[in-house]
Amino acid sequence: MSQPTPILHHFDQSPFSEKIRIIFGFKKLAWNSVRISRIMPRPDLVPMTGGYRRTPTMQIGSDIYCDTQIIIRELERRYPTPTLFPAGNAGMPWALGMWTDRPFFQNTVSLVFGFIGDKVPRDFIEDREKLRGGKFDVAAMTAALPQMRDQFRANVDWIEAQLGDGRPWLFGEFSLADVSAYMNVWYARQSLATMDEIMKSFPRAAAWEERVRTIGHGTRTEMSSAAALEIAAKARPQSPVFGDPTDPNGRKPGDVVAVMPDDYGKIPVHGEIVSLSAQHIAIRRSDERVGEVVVHFPRAGFLVVPG
């Protein structure tokens, strides 16, 4: 039986979406693209996610995957070959992702928006302030540009050093580590006119960047948000029910909880636990427009609280 086609809700400028697009390319997958707005509202997506704000989201029928961690786990489960975790590298690529997705990404965001400066639209700033729960201070980012250049250079230098023995990929074979590190270099390149000049100091990293870029995005087909919502409304969640006997807080299927990121975009999504493990929690919820869905989250970097 053939796999259903993944649907990615994303926007083209999203660096986290680029991670998933590259994985589609690496695994040579066909996928449906639903372009969402960079800012709220997203009226056809919220009924599926329950209010989760960050980008991207992946949909398979009426199973909804929030955050790149859980999207990647599901893609690897469904399409294990070629793997993102070559022999001996089952854990460290995930740990490196916490570096690329948090401190490296925050540095890159400050660098990009500091460079753009007063060109950032007011509605975008207001949206990001709501998302972050604090001031999105472009003026401060602009003032900090010299420091952000230093930090970006230091992060890219780690990539250069890892490639120092001539290996083509960070762990020798292509892995999730390459996808995660590439995201920030890709994001910087979208906005920084000086990116070629920056990368001249890192010839191995520059060649590595080009190798990742040439992987491409697989086979992309555009789809409307209304069509994606209709697919979810007509489907039934396929997630099996299972518990985690070693859950340190005694959570179990049937418990009502709320799940949210622990850093920004702390919008709780409420539902009843369907399944959970050390790296995954899935909750069942319903909406009048879509019916019953199961929303999947990672555990690292997310809070689970009574719902």
mmCIF file of C-alpha atoms in Angstrom:
data_model
loop_
_atom_site.group_PDB
_atom_site.id
_atom_site.type_symbol
_atom_site.label_atom_id
_atom_site.label_comp_id
_atom_site.label_asym_id
_atom_site.label_seq_id
_atom_site.Cartn_x
_atom_site.Cartn_y
_atom_site.Cartn_z
ATOM 1 C CA MET A 1 0.000 0.000 0.000
ATOM 2 C CA SER A 2 1.472 3.349 -1.057
ATOM 3 C CA GLN A 3 2.188 6.106 1.445
ATOM 4 C CA PRO A 4 -0.066 9.179 1.461
ATOM 5 C CA THR A 5 1.640 12.277 0.091
ATOM 6 C CA PRO A 6 2.961 14.570 2.843
ATOM 7 C CA ILE A 7 1.561 18.096 2.900
ATOM 8 C CA LEU A 8 3.898 20.823 4.123
ATOM 9 C CA HIS A 9 2.390 24.070 5.386
ATOM 10 C CA HIS A 10 5.235 26.574 4.995
ATOM 11 C CA PHE A 11 6.438 29.792 3.418
ATOM 12 C CA ASP A 12 9.380 29.976 1.066
ATOM 13 C CA GLN A 13 11.503 32.279 3.260
ATOM 14 C CA SER A 14 11.208 30.023 6.337
ATOM 15 C CA PRO A 15 14.594 28.550 7.363
ATOM 16 C CA PHE A 16 13.012 25.744 9.367
ATOM 17 C CA SER A 17 10.899 24.851 6.343
ATOM 18 C CA GLU A 18 14.077 24.686 4.278
ATOM 19 C CA LYS A 19 15.277 21.864 6.541
ATOM 20 C CA ILE A 20 12.235 19.792 5.590
ATOM 21 C CA ARG A 21 12.409 20.727 1.910
ATOM 22 C CA ILE A 22 16.027 19.524 1.775
ATOM 23 C CA ILE A 23 15.006 16.261 3.454
ATOM 24 C CA PHE A 24 12.301 15.791 0.826
ATOM 25 C CA GLY A 25 15.045 16.229 -1.761
ATOM 26 C CA PHE A 26 17.458 13.838 -0.046
ATOM 27 C CA LYS A 27 14.780 11.156 0.217
ATOM 28 C CA LYS A 28 13.529 11.951 -3.315
ATOM 29 C CA LEU A 29 9.958 12.414 -2.143
ATOM 30 C CA ALA A 30 6.917 13.903 -3.813
ATOM 31 C CA TRP A 31 5.100 16.321 -1.534
ATOM 32 C CA ASN A 32 2.304 18.867 -1.553
ATOM 33 C CA SER A 33 3.104 22.479 -0.732
ATOM 34 C CA VAL A 34 0.608 24.738 1.044
ATOM 35 C CA ARG A 35 1.995 28.251 1.204
ATOM 36 C CA ILE A 36 0.946 30.021 4.380
ATOM 37 C CA SER A 37 1.298 33.657 5.317
ATOM 38 C CA ARG A 38 4.449 34.714 7.179
ATOM 39 C CA ILE A 39 2.161 36.325 9.746
ATOM 40 C CA MET A 40 -1.223 35.529 11.242
ATOM 41 C CA PRO A 41 -4.033 34.866 10.531
ATOM 42 C CA ARG A 42 -3.881 31.374 9.033
ATOM 43 C CA PRO A 43 -7.561 30.472 9.030
ATOM 44 C CA ASP A 44 -7.290 27.064 7.336
ATOM 45 C CA LEU A 45 -4.309 25.852 9.388
ATOM 46 C CA VAL A 46 -5.354 26.752 12.946
ATOM 47 C CA PRO A 47 -8.335 24.318 12.926
ATOM 48 C CA MET A 48 -5.813 21.509 12.399
ATOM 49 C CA THR A 49 -3.061 22.649 14.776
ATOM 50 C CA GLY A 50 -5.189 24.030 17.572
ATOM 51 C CA GLY A 51 -3.311 27.318 17.488
ATOM 52 C CA TYR A 52 0.328 26.241 17.173
ATOM 53 C CA ARG A 53 2.118 29.192 15.595
ATOM 54 C CA ARG A 54 5.552 28.104 14.417
ATOM 55 C CA THR A 55 6.479 27.092 10.867
ATOM 56 C CA PRO A 56 6.437 24.549 9.287
ATOM 57 C CA THR A 57 3.664 22.069 9.995
ATOM 58 C CA MET A 58 3.325 18.750 8.172
ATOM 59 C CA GLN A 59 -0.004 17.088 7.526
ATOM 60 C CA ILE A 60 -0.631 13.461 6.615
ATOM 61 C CA GLY A 61 -4.374 12.990 6.399
ATOM 62 C CA SER A 62 -5.671 14.156 9.772
ATOM 63 C CA ASP A 63 -2.395 13.561 11.604
ATOM 64 C CA ILE A 64 -0.681 16.913 12.108
ATOM 65 C CA TYR A 65 3.034 17.223 12.941
ATOM 66 C CA CYS A 66 4.229 20.397 14.693
ATOM 67 C CA ASP A 67 7.945 21.305 14.809
ATOM 68 C CA THR A 68 10.723 20.046 12.574
ATOM 69 C CA GLN A 69 11.883 17.493 15.150
ATOM 70 C CA ILE A 70 8.674 15.489 14.983
ATOM 71 C CA ILE A 71 8.288 16.032 11.235
ATOM 72 C CA ILE A 72 11.754 14.581 10.677
ATOM 73 C CA ARG A 73 11.047 11.597 12.947
ATOM 74 C CA GLU A 74 7.894 10.801 11.016
ATOM 75 C CA LEU A 75 9.558 11.162 7.619
ATOM 76 C CA GLU A 76 12.396 8.894 8.743
ATOM 77 C CA ARG A 77 9.886 6.331 10.034
ATOM 78 C CA ARG A 78 7.884 6.311 6.829
ATOM 79 C CA TYR A 79 10.817 6.639 4.433
ATOM 80 C CA PRO A 80 13.832 5.054 6.173
ATOM 81 C CA THR A 81 15.973 4.847 3.040
ATOM 82 C CA PRO A 82 18.187 6.765 2.523
ATOM 83 C CA THR A 83 18.619 7.432 6.210
ATOM 84 C CA LEU A 84 19.409 10.710 7.916
ATOM 85 C CA PHE A 85 21.172 8.731 10.633
ATOM 86 C CA PRO A 86 24.045 6.735 9.110
ATOM 87 C CA ALA A 87 25.613 3.998 11.230
ATOM 88 C CA GLY A 88 26.792 5.179 14.608
ATOM 89 C CA ASN A 89 24.953 8.511 14.434
ATOM 90 C CA ALA A 90 21.530 7.850 15.927
ATOM 91 C CA GLY A 91 21.687 10.474 18.664
ATOM 92 C CA MET A 92 24.265 13.192 18.079
ATOM 93 C CA PRO A 93 22.542 14.755 15.017
ATOM 94 C CA TRP A 94 19.525 15.455 17.237
ATOM 95 C CA ALA A 95 21.701 17.064 19.907
ATOM 96 C CA LEU A 96 23.444 19.222 17.305
ATOM 97 C CA GLY A 97 19.999 20.324 16.177
ATOM 98 C CA MET A 98 19.494 22.027 19.531
ATOM 99 C CA TRP A 99 22.582 24.128 18.732
ATOM 100 C CA THR A 100 21.501 24.990 15.200
ATOM 101 C CA ASP A 101 17.842 25.621 16.101
ATOM 102 C CA ARG A 102 18.463 27.775 19.154
ATOM 103 C CA PRO A 103 21.739 29.710 19.741
ATOM 104 C CA PHE A 104 22.974 29.531 16.124
ATOM 105 C CA PHE A 105 19.519 30.418 14.808
ATOM 106 C CA GLN A 106 19.035 33.317 17.241
ATOM 107 C CA ASN A 107 22.395 34.710 16.174
ATOM 108 C CA THR A 108 21.416 34.371 12.512
ATOM 109 C CA VAL A 109 18.026 36.032 13.088
ATOM 110 C CA SER A 110 19.712 39.012 14.730
ATOM 111 C CA LEU A 111 22.250 39.204 11.915
ATOM 112 C CA VAL A 112 19.587 39.063 9.189
ATOM 113 C CA PHE A 113 17.174 41.561 10.731
ATOM 114 C CA GLY A 114 19.968 43.837 11.833
ATOM 115 C CA PHE A 115 21.161 43.916 8.225
ATOM 116 C CA ILE A 116 17.646 44.563 6.871
ATOM 117 C CA GLY A 117 17.080 47.267 9.496
ATOM 118 C CA ASP A 118 14.261 49.690 8.790
ATOM 119 C CA LYS A 119 13.075 47.640 5.791
ATOM 120 C CA VAL A 120 11.281 45.191 8.117
ATOM 121 C CA PRO A 121 7.492 45.721 7.733
ATOM 122 C CA ARG A 122 5.641 46.980 10.790
ATOM 123 C CA ASP A 123 3.006 44.228 10.616
ATOM 124 C CA PHE A 124 5.766 41.590 10.646
ATOM 125 C CA ILE A 125 7.350 43.150 13.744
ATOM 126 C CA GLU A 126 3.993 43.258 15.534
ATOM 127 C CA ASP A 127 3.305 39.625 14.642
ATOM 128 C CA ARG A 128 6.704 38.470 15.904
ATOM 129 C CA GLU A 129 6.257 40.396 19.135
ATOM 130 C CA LYS A 130 3.027 38.492 19.751
ATOM 131 C CA LEU A 131 4.773 35.237 18.882
ATOM 132 C CA ARG A 132 7.748 35.891 21.151
ATOM 133 C CA GLY A 133 5.887 37.598 23.966
ATOM 134 C CA GLY A 134 8.377 40.464 23.960
ATOM 135 C CA LYS A 135 9.838 43.274 21.906
ATOM 136 C CA PHE A 136 11.201 42.411 18.447
ATOM 137 C CA ASP A 137 13.783 45.175 18.564
ATOM 138 C CA VAL A 138 15.182 45.687 15.074
ATOM 139 C CA ALA A 139 17.049 48.828 16.191
ATOM 140 C CA ALA A 140 18.882 46.822 18.844
ATOM 141 C CA MET A 141 19.695 44.114 16.291
ATOM 142 C CA THR A 142 21.096 46.751 13.948
ATOM 143 C CA ALA A 143 23.238 48.193 16.726
ATOM 144 C CA ALA A 144 24.511 44.699 17.545
ATOM 145 C CA LEU A 145 25.548 43.881 13.965
ATOM 146 C CA PRO A 146 29.310 43.864 14.690
ATOM 147 C CA GLN A 147 28.784 41.342 17.493
ATOM 148 C CA MET A 148 26.417 39.227 15.405
ATOM 149 C CA ARG A 149 28.943 39.093 12.570
ATOM 150 C CA ASP A 150 31.510 37.801 15.063
ATOM 151 C CA GLN A 151 29.123 35.150 16.374
ATOM 152 C CA PHE A 152 28.026 34.001 12.931
ATOM 153 C CA ARG A 153 31.665 33.699 11.875
ATOM 154 C CA ALA A 154 32.449 31.616 14.961
ATOM 155 C CA ASN A 155 29.548 29.242 14.262
ATOM 156 C CA VAL A 156 30.498 28.782 10.607
ATOM 157 C CA ASP A 157 34.093 28.195 11.651
ATOM 158 C CA TRP A 158 32.929 25.118 13.598
ATOM 159 C CA ILE A 159 31.477 23.758 10.357
ATOM 160 C CA GLU A 160 34.752 24.516 8.574
ATOM 161 C CA ALA A 161 36.741 22.738 11.278
ATOM 162 C CA GLN A 162 34.531 19.641 11.149
ATOM 163 C CA LEU A 163 35.196 19.400 7.403
ATOM 164 C CA GLY A 164 38.918 19.927 7.908
ATOM 165 C CA ASP A 165 40.002 16.389 6.980
ATOM 166 C CA GLY A 166 38.349 16.662 3.566
ATOM 167 C CA ARG A 167 35.164 14.769 4.393
ATOM 168 C CA PRO A 168 32.169 15.839 2.270
ATOM 169 C CA TRP A 169 29.659 15.868 5.150
ATOM 170 C CA LEU A 170 29.854 16.750 8.827
ATOM 171 C CA PHE A 171 29.744 13.137 10.009
ATOM 172 C CA GLY A 172 31.389 11.682 6.897
ATOM 173 C CA GLU A 173 28.068 10.608 5.391
ATOM 174 C CA PHE A 174 25.142 12.961 4.836
ATOM 175 C CA SER A 175 22.997 13.200 7.958
ATOM 176 C CA LEU A 176 20.524 15.348 9.830
ATOM 177 C CA ALA A 177 23.519 17.311 11.148
ATOM 178 C CA ASP A 178 24.140 18.676 7.649
ATOM 179 C CA VAL A 179 20.497 19.634 7.203
ATOM 180 C CA SER A 180 20.344 21.458 10.526
ATOM 181 C CA ALA A 181 23.597 23.386 10.144
ATOM 182 C CA TYR A 182 22.798 24.303 6.538
ATOM 183 C CA MET A 183 19.535 25.972 7.592
ATOM 184 C CA ASN A 184 21.300 28.980 9.122
ATOM 185 C CA VAL A 185 23.773 29.419 6.272
ATOM 186 C CA TRP A 186 20.842 29.253 3.829
ATOM 187 C CA TYR A 187 18.868 31.796 5.877
ATOM 188 C CA ALA A 188 21.756 34.247 6.011
ATOM 189 C CA ARG A 189 22.301 33.953 2.277
ATOM 190 C CA GLN A 190 18.711 35.041 1.570
ATOM 191 C CA SER A 191 19.380 38.508 3.002
ATOM 192 C CA LEU A 192 23.088 39.240 3.297
ATOM 193 C CA ALA A 193 24.607 40.822 0.208
ATOM 194 C CA THR A 194 28.031 40.086 1.698
ATOM 195 C CA MET A 195 27.475 36.346 2.105
ATOM 196 C CA ASP A 196 29.919 35.356 -0.638
ATOM 197 C CA GLU A 197 32.564 37.546 1.002
ATOM 198 C CA ILE A 198 31.856 35.964 4.400
ATOM 199 C CA MET A 199 32.149 32.433 3.031
ATOM 200 C CA LYS A 200 35.474 33.140 1.266
ATOM 201 C CA SER A 201 37.153 32.587 4.619
ATOM 202 C CA PHE A 202 35.583 29.122 4.824
ATOM 203 C CA PRO A 203 36.271 27.283 1.553
ATOM 204 C CA ARG A 204 35.302 23.853 2.875
ATOM 205 C CA ALA A 205 32.060 25.155 4.363
ATOM 206 C CA ALA A 206 31.298 27.043 1.138
ATOM 207 C CA ALA A 207 31.748 23.875 -0.925
ATOM 208 C CA TRP A 208 29.649 21.950 1.604
ATOM 209 C CA GLU A 209 26.906 24.594 1.353
ATOM 210 C CA GLU A 210 26.805 24.115 -2.412
ATOM 211 C CA ARG A 211 26.636 20.322 -2.049
ATOM 212 C CA VAL A 212 23.618 20.605 0.250
ATOM 213 C CA ARG A 213 21.933 23.151 -2.032
ATOM 214 C CA THR A 214 22.197 20.851 -5.048
ATOM 215 C CA ILE A 215 20.222 18.129 -3.236
ATOM 216 C CA GLY A 216 17.100 20.114 -4.091
ATOM 217 C CA HIS A 217 13.582 19.809 -2.732
ATOM 218 C CA GLY A 218 12.148 16.660 -4.281
ATOM 219 C CA THR A 219 8.963 16.879 -6.328
ATOM 220 C CA ARG A 220 6.811 19.764 -5.148
ATOM 221 C CA THR A 221 3.155 20.268 -6.079
ATOM 222 C CA GLU A 222 1.243 23.328 -4.937
ATOM 223 C CA MET A 223 -2.017 22.837 -3.055
ATOM 224 C CA SER A 224 -4.510 25.315 -1.606
ATOM 225 C CA SER A 225 -5.027 25.549 2.142
ATOM 226 C CA ALA A 226 -8.731 24.822 1.585
ATOM 227 C CA ALA A 227 -7.886 21.565 -0.206
ATOM 228 C CA ALA A 228 -5.574 20.522 2.633
ATOM 229 C CA LEU A 229 -8.279 21.262 5.192
ATOM 230 C CA GLU A 230 -10.745 19.173 3.215
ATOM 231 C CA ILE A 231 -8.298 16.242 3.179
ATOM 232 C CA ALA A 232 -8.022 16.427 6.972
ATOM 233 C CA ALA A 233 -11.804 16.657 7.369
ATOM 234 C CA LYS A 234 -12.365 13.525 5.273
ATOM 235 C CA ALA A 235 -9.586 11.467 6.889
ATOM 236 C CA ARG A 236 -9.350 9.667 10.196
ATOM 237 C CA PRO A 237 -6.223 9.846 12.362
ATOM 238 C CA GLN A 238 -4.001 6.806 11.922
ATOM 239 C CA SER A 239 -2.000 7.171 15.144
ATOM 240 C CA PRO A 240 -1.900 4.036 17.315
ATOM 241 C CA VAL A 241 -2.588 4.334 21.035
ATOM 242 C CA PHE A 242 0.348 3.470 23.277
ATOM 243 C CA GLY A 243 1.770 4.544 26.597
ATOM 244 C CA ASP A 244 5.211 5.014 28.092
ATOM 245 C CA PRO A 245 5.627 2.933 31.269
ATOM 246 C CA THR A 246 8.782 4.892 32.121
ATOM 247 C CA ASP A 247 7.245 8.370 31.763
ATOM 248 C CA PRO A 248 8.783 10.238 34.728
ATOM 249 C CA ASN A 249 5.542 12.091 35.457
ATOM 250 C CA GLY A 250 3.171 9.153 35.086
ATOM 251 C CA ARG A 251 1.365 10.509 32.042
ATOM 252 C CA LYS A 252 -0.734 8.026 30.097
ATOM 253 C CA PRO A 253 -3.156 7.824 27.150
ATOM 254 C CA GLY A 254 -6.437 9.491 27.998
ATOM 255 C CA ASP A 255 -4.913 12.231 30.145
ATOM 256 C CA VAL A 256 -5.979 15.732 29.153
ATOM 257 C CA VAL A 257 -2.957 17.985 28.673
ATOM 258 C CA ALA A 258 -1.733 21.101 26.924
ATOM 259 C CA VAL A 259 1.486 21.142 24.875
ATOM 260 C CA MET A 260 3.522 24.214 23.917
ATOM 261 C CA PRO A 261 7.094 25.244 23.073
ATOM 262 C CA ASP A 262 9.267 26.178 26.052
ATOM 263 C CA ASP A 263 10.979 29.209 24.491
ATOM 264 C CA TYR A 264 8.626 31.285 22.316
ATOM 265 C CA GLY A 265 5.249 30.833 20.655
ATOM 266 C CA LYS A 266 3.925 29.506 23.967
ATOM 267 C CA ILE A 267 0.396 28.941 22.726
ATOM 268 C CA PRO A 268 -1.027 25.832 24.424
ATOM 269 C CA VAL A 269 -2.656 23.173 22.281
ATOM 270 C CA HIS A 270 -5.149 21.194 24.357
ATOM 271 C CA GLY A 271 -6.104 17.574 23.858
ATOM 272 C CA GLU A 272 -6.189 14.031 25.139
ATOM 273 C CA ILE A 273 -3.006 11.974 25.026
ATOM 274 C CA VAL A 274 -3.032 9.278 22.344
ATOM 275 C CA SER A 275 0.596 8.191 22.602
ATOM 276 C CA LEU A 276 3.852 9.286 24.181
ATOM 277 C CA SER A 277 7.510 8.381 24.500
ATOM 278 C CA ALA A 278 10.754 10.081 25.476
ATOM 279 C CA GLN A 279 10.767 11.980 22.161
ATOM 280 C CA HIS A 280 7.107 12.222 21.145
ATOM 281 C CA ILE A 281 3.644 13.068 22.377
ATOM 282 C CA ALA A 282 0.451 12.942 20.331
ATOM 283 C CA ILE A 283 -2.848 14.441 21.465
ATOM 284 C CA ARG A 284 -6.363 14.099 20.065
ATOM 285 C CA ARG A 285 -8.478 17.210 19.604
ATOM 286 C CA SER A 286 -11.479 18.238 17.543
ATOM 287 C CA ASP A 287 -12.599 21.309 15.658
ATOM 288 C CA GLU A 288 -15.935 22.048 14.030
ATOM 289 C CA ARG A 289 -14.295 22.689 10.628
ATOM 290 C CA VAL A 290 -12.090 19.603 10.499
ATOM 291 C CA GLY A 291 -13.498 17.090 12.968
ATOM 292 C CA GLU A 292 -11.054 14.904 14.906
ATOM 293 C CA VAL A 293 -7.312 15.283 14.409
ATOM 294 C CA VAL A 294 -4.230 14.013 16.213
ATOM 295 C CA VAL A 295 -1.524 16.621 16.735
ATOM 296 C CA HIS A 296 2.049 15.386 17.216
ATOM 297 C CA PHE A 297 4.828 17.207 19.087
ATOM 298 C CA PRO A 298 8.411 16.472 20.102
ATOM 299 C CA ARG A 299 9.334 16.355 23.796
ATOM 300 C CA ALA A 300 12.711 18.129 23.723
ATOM 301 C CA GLY A 301 12.029 21.869 23.886
ATOM 302 C CA PHE A 302 8.311 21.442 24.626
ATOM 303 C CA LEU A 303 6.235 21.684 27.785
ATOM 304 C CA VAL A 304 3.466 19.247 28.703
ATOM 305 C CA VAL A 305 1.153 20.612 31.397
ATOM 306 C CA PRO A 306 -2.293 19.643 32.716
ATOM 307 C CA GLY A 307 -4.899 20.672 30.172
#
